[in-house]
């Protein structure tokens, strides 16, 4: 992904690399990439202006059937050679336009992220928002699931899972990771080391900047690969490529990956801690002489995140499964507080480096099921509201939150316990998102309605397998 690439550069690259097909990609509303492909001979400079038509009514959360025509317009700066296509293929991420007005489509997640960056510049507060997500995921060897009127189940398996310590494997060689002990012993206990290294190598070849990879806390192949921070839209683009690479490298090794926040009962879930910093004219704005080496602007930014945490999670934790990770009493960051070191607080200030350039805020609530374009944009808008309104985050919470007396613990607010609650908060608290027309009213209304009908109510209507264990003999 070359920032200064133009249409001529893309055509030149395609010719030099013997590209046969062009894959046009964009993000749907909930957060899955979509694509279609054309022969390379059909690619021209004019296509980067005129775009290509497609049916927007078939994309989740988008147009109605009576207004289905839309345009995809490729962004030349995102050109990346597909590392998995047998026939040489070039990937281009696209923006979505209305074919009549040629305006960017309000529900295109990439457009929302782009508008958030433009709004940041318009405030004069900063010109760049850097994001560094730590997306965790599980590498499984088998996944089966189903839901019918007469049954509902899932079955997960992994060679390194502790539940297979007694399985006949002819031979079973042991080294199964016990629950919550995956962070992070060396091989052979870490059975996914080579697979993660292969994922990282493909990412490096694709132009992603990777800082490290390691096993995570849970048994059964929980992993983390960290991308070096980048500006908001660029990072959202990179995170979509990151997921694409991880899933496909796993598949060609006969493994399967999920970014579900909580696929396992009784062990850690997968989060996506987001490191955020604002810069202006090449200088970091979050370093100062306040608490934990922060500036006043950074504290106000935290104030905004905490003030809007209840509605913000509707975008950063947008699945019903998300709230099976955000459970009080565990390591999950459910407490609406901030701290220099406390990992159960929503906001943490990493203290690894004294450099002003490294000073950042870590928003620990998000998980990797989110649509990164919309989640990053929402985080930025909440933080900016904190700066604009000088929202005081209050006193830091540096005590051990697990050992607080009940009366003191009860005073610390916590994030919503379900997606339905989060959507209710979003309905009441969203003015900070609509500034600069970043999140339009139709985006917010559609998001709330889609999530309620397609996910919250859909899950509520279905009997849970554990209910049969609890209630069948009543």
Coordinates of C-alpha atoms in Angstrom, one line a residue:
X1 CA 0.0 0.0 0.0
X2 CA 1.8 3.1 -1.3
X3 CA 0.5 6.4 -0.1
X4 CA 1.6 8.4 -3.2
X5 CA 0.4 5.8 -5.7
X6 CA -1.7 7.2 -8.5
X7 CA -3.7 5.5 -11.3
X8 CA -0.7 5.5 -13.7
X9 CA 1.4 3.8 -11.0
X10 CA -1.3 1.1 -10.6
X11 CA -1.3 0.4 -14.3
X12 CA 2.5 0.3 -14.4
X13 CA 2.6 -2.1 -11.4
X14 CA 0.0 -4.4 -13.0
X15 CA 2.0 -4.6 -16.2
X16 CA 5.4 -5.1 -14.4
X17 CA 4.0 -7.9 -12.2
X18 CA 2.0 -9.7 -14.9
X19 CA -1.3 -9.0 -13.2
X20 CA -4.2 -10.8 -14.8
X21 CA -7.1 -9.8 -12.6
X22 CA -8.1 -6.8 -10.5
X23 CA -10.0 -7.5 -7.3
X24 CA -12.2 -4.6 -6.1
X25 CA -12.8 -4.7 -2.3
X26 CA -15.0 -2.7 0.1
X27 CA -16.4 -3.2 3.6
X28 CA -20.1 -3.9 4.3
X29 CA -22.0 -2.2 7.1
X30 CA -21.4 -4.9 9.8
X31 CA -17.7 -5.2 8.9
X32 CA -17.1 -8.0 6.4
X33 CA -15.1 -7.3 3.2
X34 CA -16.8 -7.8 -0.1
X35 CA -15.3 -8.1 -3.5
X36 CA -15.7 -8.7 -7.2
X37 CA -13.1 -9.1 -9.9
X38 CA -12.4 -7.9 -13.5
X39 CA -9.8 -8.9 -16.0
X40 CA -6.7 -6.6 -15.8
X41 CA -7.3 -5.5 -19.4
X42 CA -10.5 -3.7 -18.2
X43 CA -8.5 -1.5 -15.8
X44 CA -8.0 2.1 -17.1
X45 CA -7.2 5.5 -15.6
X46 CA -10.7 6.6 -16.2
X47 CA -12.0 3.8 -13.9
X48 CA -10.4 5.6 -10.9
X49 CA -12.7 8.5 -11.7
X50 CA -15.8 6.9 -13.1
X51 CA -15.9 3.7 -11.0
X52 CA -17.9 0.6 -11.7
X53 CA -21.6 -0.1 -11.0
X54 CA -22.9 -2.8 -8.6
X55 CA -26.1 -3.7 -6.7
X56 CA -26.0 -2.0 -3.3
X57 CA -29.3 -3.6 -2.2
X58 CA -27.5 -6.9 -1.8
X59 CA -25.0 -5.5 0.8
X60 CA -26.1 -5.8 4.4
X61 CA -27.4 -2.5 5.9
X62 CA -27.2 -0.6 2.6
X63 CA -29.6 0.4 -0.1
X64 CA -33.2 -0.6 -0.7
X65 CA -34.2 -2.5 -3.9
X66 CA -35.7 0.7 -5.3
X67 CA -32.4 2.6 -5.1
X68 CA -29.9 -0.2 -5.5
X69 CA -27.4 1.2 -8.1
X70 CA -24.1 2.3 -6.6
X71 CA -20.5 2.9 -7.7
X72 CA -17.3 1.5 -6.4
X73 CA -14.3 3.8 -7.1
X74 CA -10.9 2.2 -6.4
X75 CA -8.3 4.0 -4.3
X76 CA -4.9 3.7 -6.1
X77 CA -3.0 4.1 -2.8
X78 CA -4.3 0.7 -1.6
X79 CA -2.9 -1.4 -4.5
X80 CA -1.6 -4.7 -3.1
X81 CA -0.8 -7.9 -4.8
X82 CA -3.0 -10.7 -3.6
X83 CA -0.7 -13.2 -1.8
X84 CA -3.2 -16.1 -2.2
X85 CA -4.6 -16.0 -5.7
X86 CA -3.3 -18.7 -8.0
X87 CA -3.5 -16.3 -11.0
X88 CA -1.7 -13.0 -10.4
X89 CA -4.3 -10.6 -8.9
X90 CA -4.1 -7.0 -7.7
X91 CA -6.3 -5.9 -4.8
X92 CA -7.7 -2.4 -4.7
X93 CA -9.8 -1.0 -1.8
X94 CA -12.7 1.1 -3.0
X95 CA -14.9 4.0 -1.9
X96 CA -18.6 3.8 -2.5
X97 CA -20.4 6.6 -4.4
X98 CA -24.0 7.5 -5.4
X99 CA -24.1 7.1 -9.2
X100 CA -26.3 10.2 -9.7
X101 CA -24.8 12.8 -7.3
X102 CA -21.3 11.2 -7.3
X103 CA -21.2 11.9 -3.5
X104 CA -19.6 9.5 -1.1
X105 CA -22.1 7.1 0.4
X106 CA -23.0 7.9 4.0
X107 CA -23.1 4.2 5.0
X108 CA -19.8 3.3 3.5
X109 CA -17.6 2.6 6.5
X110 CA -14.5 3.8 4.8
X111 CA -16.2 7.1 4.1
X112 CA -17.1 7.5 7.8
X113 CA -13.5 7.0 8.7
X114 CA -12.3 9.4 6.1
X115 CA -14.8 12.1 7.3
X116 CA -13.5 11.5 10.9
X117 CA -10.0 12.4 9.7
X118 CA -11.2 15.5 7.9
X119 CA -13.2 16.6 10.9
X120 CA -10.1 16.2 13.1
X121 CA -8.2 18.6 10.7
X122 CA -11.1 21.0 10.7
X123 CA -11.0 21.4 14.5
X124 CA -7.4 22.6 14.4
X125 CA -6.7 20.4 17.4
X126 CA -4.5 18.0 15.5
X127 CA -3.9 16.8 11.9
X128 CA -3.3 13.1 12.5
X129 CA -4.8 10.4 14.7
X130 CA -2.6 7.4 15.0
X131 CA -4.1 4.0 15.8
X132 CA -2.3 0.9 16.9
X133 CA -4.8 -2.1 17.5
X134 CA -3.8 -5.3 19.2
X135 CA -6.2 -7.8 17.6
X136 CA -6.4 -11.2 19.3
X137 CA -7.8 -14.3 17.6
X138 CA -8.1 -18.1 18.0
X139 CA -6.5 -20.7 15.7
X140 CA -8.7 -23.8 15.8
X141 CA -8.4 -27.1 14.0
X142 CA -12.1 -27.8 13.8
X143 CA -15.4 -25.8 14.1
X144 CA -18.9 -27.2 13.7
X145 CA -22.0 -25.2 14.5
X146 CA -25.7 -25.3 13.7
X147 CA -29.1 -23.9 14.5
X148 CA -32.3 -25.5 13.5
X149 CA -35.8 -25.5 15.0
X150 CA -35.0 -28.7 16.9
X151 CA -31.3 -28.2 17.7
X152 CA -28.6 -25.7 18.4
X153 CA -24.9 -26.4 19.0
X154 CA -21.3 -25.6 18.4
X155 CA -18.2 -27.8 18.7
X156 CA -14.6 -26.4 18.7
X157 CA -11.3 -28.4 18.7
X158 CA -7.6 -27.6 18.9
X159 CA -4.6 -29.9 19.1
X160 CA -3.1 -27.8 21.9
X161 CA -6.3 -27.5 24.0
X162 CA -6.2 -28.8 27.5
X163 CA -9.4 -30.8 27.0
X164 CA -7.4 -33.0 24.6
X165 CA -4.8 -34.0 27.2
X166 CA -6.3 -37.5 27.5
X167 CA -7.3 -38.0 23.8
X168 CA -6.0 -41.0 21.9
X169 CA -3.8 -39.4 19.3
X170 CA -1.4 -42.3 18.5
X171 CA 0.6 -40.9 20.1
X172 CA -0.6 -38.0 22.3
X173 CA 2.7 -36.0 22.8
X174 CA 1.4 -33.8 25.6
X175 CA 2.2 -30.2 26.0
X176 CA -1.4 -29.1 26.1
X177 CA -1.8 -25.6 27.4
X178 CA -3.7 -25.3 30.6
X179 CA -6.5 -22.8 30.8
X180 CA -5.2 -19.2 31.2
X181 CA -1.5 -20.3 30.8
X182 CA -1.0 -19.5 27.1
X183 CA 0.9 -16.3 27.8
X184 CA 3.5 -17.3 26.6
X185 CA 5.6 -20.5 26.9
X186 CA 7.9 -21.6 24.1
X187 CA 7.4 -24.5 21.7
X188 CA 6.4 -27.3 21.9
X189 CA 3.8 -25.9 24.3
X190 CA 3.3 -23.1 21.8
X191 CA 2.2 -25.2 18.8
X192 CA 1.3 -22.2 16.6
X193 CA 4.7 -20.4 16.5
X194 CA 5.6 -21.4 13.0
X195 CA 2.1 -20.7 11.7
X196 CA 2.1 -17.2 13.2
X197 CA 5.5 -16.6 11.7
X198 CA 4.2 -17.6 8.3
X199 CA 1.2 -15.2 8.8
X200 CA 3.6 -12.4 9.7
X201 CA 5.9 -13.1 6.7
X202 CA 3.0 -12.8 4.3
X203 CA 2.0 -9.6 6.0
X204 CA 5.5 -8.1 5.6
X205 CA 5.5 -9.1 2.0
X206 CA 2.2 -7.4 1.5
X207 CA 3.6 -4.1 3.0
X208 CA 2.2 -4.3 6.5
X209 CA 4.5 -3.1 9.4
X210 CA 4.4 -5.8 12.1
X211 CA 6.0 -5.3 15.5
X212 CA 5.7 -8.8 17.1
X213 CA 3.6 -11.9 17.4
X214 CA 3.0 -14.2 20.3
X215 CA 0.6 -16.8 21.9
X216 CA -2.1 -15.3 24.1
X217 CA -3.5 -16.3 27.5
X218 CA -6.1 -18.8 26.5
X219 CA -5.6 -22.5 25.6
X220 CA -6.6 -23.8 22.2
X221 CA -4.4 -21.5 20.0
X222 CA -5.2 -17.9 21.1
X223 CA -2.8 -15.6 19.4
X224 CA -1.9 -11.9 18.9
X225 CA 0.0 -10.1 16.1
X226 CA 0.7 -6.4 16.6
X227 CA 0.6 -3.9 13.7
X228 CA 2.7 -0.8 13.9
X229 CA 0.6 2.3 14.4
X230 CA -0.7 4.3 11.4
X231 CA -3.2 7.0 10.6
X232 CA -6.9 6.1 11.1
X233 CA -8.0 5.2 7.6
X234 CA -4.7 3.6 6.7
X235 CA -4.8 1.4 9.8
X236 CA -8.4 0.4 9.1
X237 CA -7.3 -0.6 5.6
X238 CA -4.4 -2.5 7.1
X239 CA -6.5 -4.3 9.7
X240 CA -8.8 -5.6 6.9
X241 CA -5.8 -6.9 5.0
X242 CA -4.4 -8.3 8.3
X243 CA -7.6 -10.4 8.9
X244 CA -7.6 -11.6 5.3
X245 CA -4.1 -12.8 5.5
X246 CA -4.5 -14.5 8.9
X247 CA -7.6 -16.4 7.8
X248 CA -6.1 -17.6 4.5
X249 CA -2.7 -18.6 5.9
X250 CA -4.6 -20.6 8.5
X251 CA -6.8 -22.2 5.9
X252 CA -3.9 -23.3 3.6
X253 CA -2.5 -25.0 6.7
X254 CA -5.7 -26.8 7.4
X255 CA -6.6 -24.5 10.3
X256 CA -9.4 -22.1 10.9
X257 CA -9.3 -18.7 12.6
X258 CA -12.0 -16.7 14.4
X259 CA -12.0 -13.1 15.6
X260 CA -15.1 -13.8 17.8
X261 CA -14.5 -12.2 21.1
X262 CA -15.6 -15.1 23.3
X263 CA -15.6 -18.5 21.5
X264 CA -14.5 -20.5 24.6
X265 CA -16.2 -20.9 28.0
X266 CA -13.9 -20.7 31.0
X267 CA -11.0 -19.0 29.4
X268 CA -9.9 -15.6 28.2
X269 CA -11.7 -13.9 25.3
X270 CA -10.1 -12.0 22.4
X271 CA -9.9 -8.2 22.7
X272 CA -8.5 -5.5 20.5
X273 CA -6.8 -2.9 22.7
X274 CA -6.5 0.3 20.7
X275 CA -3.5 2.6 21.2
X276 CA -4.4 6.2 20.2
X277 CA -2.4 9.4 19.9
X278 CA -2.9 12.8 18.3
X279 CA -0.2 14.6 16.4
X280 CA 0.1 18.1 14.9
X281 CA 2.7 19.3 12.5
X282 CA 4.8 16.2 13.3
X283 CA 4.7 16.7 17.0
X284 CA 3.0 14.4 19.6
X285 CA 0.2 16.1 21.5
X286 CA -0.3 13.5 24.3
X287 CA 3.0 14.0 26.1
X288 CA 3.1 16.4 29.0
X289 CA 3.7 16.9 32.7
X290 CA 0.3 15.7 34.0
X291 CA -0.6 12.2 35.4
X292 CA 1.6 9.4 33.9
X293 CA 3.4 11.9 31.7
X294 CA 0.3 12.9 29.8
X295 CA -0.7 16.3 28.5
X296 CA -3.9 18.1 29.5
X297 CA -5.3 17.3 26.0
X298 CA -4.6 13.6 26.5
X299 CA -6.5 13.7 29.9
X300 CA -9.4 15.5 28.2
X301 CA -9.3 12.9 25.4
X302 CA -9.6 10.2 28.1
X303 CA -12.5 12.2 29.6
X304 CA -14.4 11.9 26.3
X305 CA -13.8 8.2 26.1
X306 CA -15.1 7.6 29.6
X307 CA -18.0 10.0 29.2
X308 CA -19.2 8.2 26.1
X309 CA -18.1 4.7 26.9
X310 CA -21.6 3.3 27.2
X311 CA -22.6 4.4 23.7
X312 CA -19.1 4.0 22.2
X313 CA -19.2 0.2 22.8
X314 CA -22.1 -0.1 20.4
X315 CA -19.4 0.3 17.7
X316 CA -16.3 -1.0 19.4
X317 CA -18.0 -4.1 20.7
X318 CA -20.8 -4.6 18.3
X319 CA -21.8 -8.3 18.7
X320 CA -23.9 -10.1 21.3
X321 CA -20.8 -12.3 21.8
X322 CA -18.8 -9.2 22.7
X323 CA -20.5 -9.0 26.1
X324 CA -19.5 -12.5 27.1
X325 CA -16.0 -11.1 27.2
X326 CA -16.9 -7.9 29.0
X327 CA -17.9 -9.6 32.3
X328 CA -17.1 -8.0 35.7
X329 CA -14.7 -9.8 38.0
X330 CA -12.2 -10.9 35.3
X331 CA -9.4 -9.2 33.5
X332 CA -11.8 -7.7 31.0
X333 CA -11.7 -3.9 30.9
X334 CA -15.2 -3.2 32.1
X335 CA -14.5 -0.4 34.6
X336 CA -15.1 3.1 33.2
X337 CA -11.9 4.5 34.7
X338 CA -8.3 5.2 33.7
X339 CA -5.0 4.1 35.1
X340 CA -1.3 4.0 34.3
X341 CA -1.1 0.3 34.8
X342 CA -4.4 -1.2 35.8
X343 CA -5.6 -3.6 33.0
X344 CA -9.2 -3.8 34.1
X345 CA -9.7 -0.1 33.5
X346 CA -11.2 1.1 30.2
X347 CA -8.3 3.4 29.5
X348 CA -4.7 2.6 30.3
X349 CA -1.5 4.7 29.8
X350 CA 1.3 2.4 28.7
X351 CA 4.5 3.2 30.6
X352 CA 7.0 1.1 28.5
X353 CA 8.9 4.1 27.0
X354 CA 9.7 7.6 28.4
X355 CA 9.8 9.0 24.8
X356 CA 7.2 11.7 24.2
X357 CA 6.6 10.1 20.8
X358 CA 5.5 6.9 22.5
X359 CA 3.0 8.6 24.8
X360 CA -0.5 7.3 24.0
X361 CA -3.8 6.3 25.4
X362 CA -4.8 2.6 25.3
X363 CA -8.5 2.1 25.0
X364 CA -8.8 -1.5 26.1
X365 CA -12.6 -2.1 25.6
X366 CA -12.8 -2.9 21.8
X367 CA -12.7 -6.4 20.4
X368 CA -11.8 -7.6 16.9
X369 CA -15.4 -8.3 15.8
X370 CA -15.8 -4.5 15.2
X371 CA -15.9 -2.8 11.8
X372 CA -12.5 -1.0 12.2
X373 CA -13.5 2.0 10.0
X374 CA -16.5 2.8 12.2
X375 CA -14.9 1.8 15.5
X376 CA -11.8 3.9 15.0
X377 CA -13.9 6.9 13.9
X378 CA -16.1 6.6 16.9
X379 CA -13.2 6.4 19.3
X380 CA -11.7 9.6 17.7
X381 CA -15.0 11.5 17.9
X382 CA -15.5 10.6 21.6
X383 CA -11.9 11.7 22.4
X384 CA -12.3 14.9 20.4
X385 CA -15.5 15.7 22.3
X386 CA -13.5 15.4 25.5
X387 CA -10.9 17.9 24.3
X388 CA -13.4 20.3 22.9
X389 CA -15.5 20.4 26.1
X390 CA -12.5 19.9 28.4
X391 CA -14.1 16.9 30.0
X392 CA -12.3 16.0 33.3
X393 CA -11.7 12.2 33.5
X394 CA -11.7 12.4 37.3
X395 CA -9.1 10.8 39.5
X396 CA -7.1 7.8 38.1
X397 CA -7.9 4.4 39.5
X398 CA -4.5 2.9 40.5
X399 CA -5.8 0.5 43.1
X400 CA -6.3 -3.2 42.5
X401 CA -9.9 -3.2 41.3
X402 CA -10.3 -6.8 42.2
X403 CA -9.7 -6.3 45.9
X404 CA -11.7 -3.1 46.4
X405 CA -14.3 -3.2 49.2
X406 CA -17.8 -3.8 47.8
X407 CA -19.0 -0.3 48.7
X408 CA -16.0 1.3 46.9
X409 CA -16.3 -1.0 43.9
X410 CA -20.0 -0.1 43.5
X411 CA -19.0 3.5 42.9
X412 CA -17.1 2.6 39.7
X413 CA -19.4 2.6 36.7
X414 CA -19.1 -0.2 34.2
X415 CA -19.7 -0.7 30.5
X416 CA -23.1 -2.1 29.4
X417 CA -23.6 -5.8 30.0
X418 CA -25.2 -6.5 26.6
X419 CA -25.4 -5.3 23.1
X420 CA -29.0 -4.3 23.6
X421 CA -28.0 -2.0 26.5
X422 CA -25.2 -0.5 24.4
X423 CA -27.6 0.3 21.5
X424 CA -30.0 1.9 23.9
X425 CA -27.2 4.2 25.2
X426 CA -26.2 5.0 21.6
X427 CA -29.7 6.0 20.8
X428 CA -29.6 8.6 23.7
X429 CA -25.9 9.6 23.4
X430 CA -24.7 10.2 19.8
X431 CA -24.4 13.9 19.2
X432 CA -20.6 13.7 19.5
X433 CA -20.6 11.3 16.6
X434 CA -22.7 13.5 14.2
X435 CA -20.3 16.5 14.4
X436 CA -18.8 17.3 11.0
X437 CA -21.4 14.9 9.5
X438 CA -19.1 12.0 10.3
X439 CA -21.8 9.7 11.5
X440 CA -25.1 10.7 9.8
X441 CA -28.5 10.1 11.4
X442 CA -29.3 7.4 8.7
X443 CA -26.1 5.6 9.7
X444 CA -26.9 5.6 13.4
X445 CA -30.6 4.7 12.8
X446 CA -29.7 1.9 10.4
X447 CA -26.9 0.5 12.7
X448 CA -29.3 0.4 15.8
X449 CA -32.1 -1.2 13.8
X450 CA -29.9 -3.7 12.1
X451 CA -28.2 -4.8 15.2
X452 CA -31.4 -5.1 17.2
X453 CA -33.3 -7.1 14.6
X454 CA -30.6 -9.2 13.0
X455 CA -28.5 -9.9 16.1
X456 CA -30.0 -9.0 19.5
X457 CA -33.6 -10.2 18.9
X458 CA -32.3 -13.1 16.7
X459 CA -30.2 -14.5 19.6
X460 CA -32.9 -13.8 22.2
X461 CA -35.5 -15.8 20.2
X462 CA -33.4 -19.0 20.1
X463 CA -33.2 -21.4 23.0
X464 CA -29.7 -21.8 24.5
X465 CA -28.2 -25.3 24.9
X466 CA -27.4 -24.5 28.5
X467 CA -31.1 -23.8 29.2
X468 CA -31.8 -27.4 28.6
X469 CA -29.2 -28.3 31.2
X470 CA -30.8 -25.9 33.6
X471 CA -34.5 -26.3 32.9
X472 CA -35.5 -29.4 31.0
X473 CA -36.5 -31.3 34.1
X474 CA -38.7 -28.5 35.6

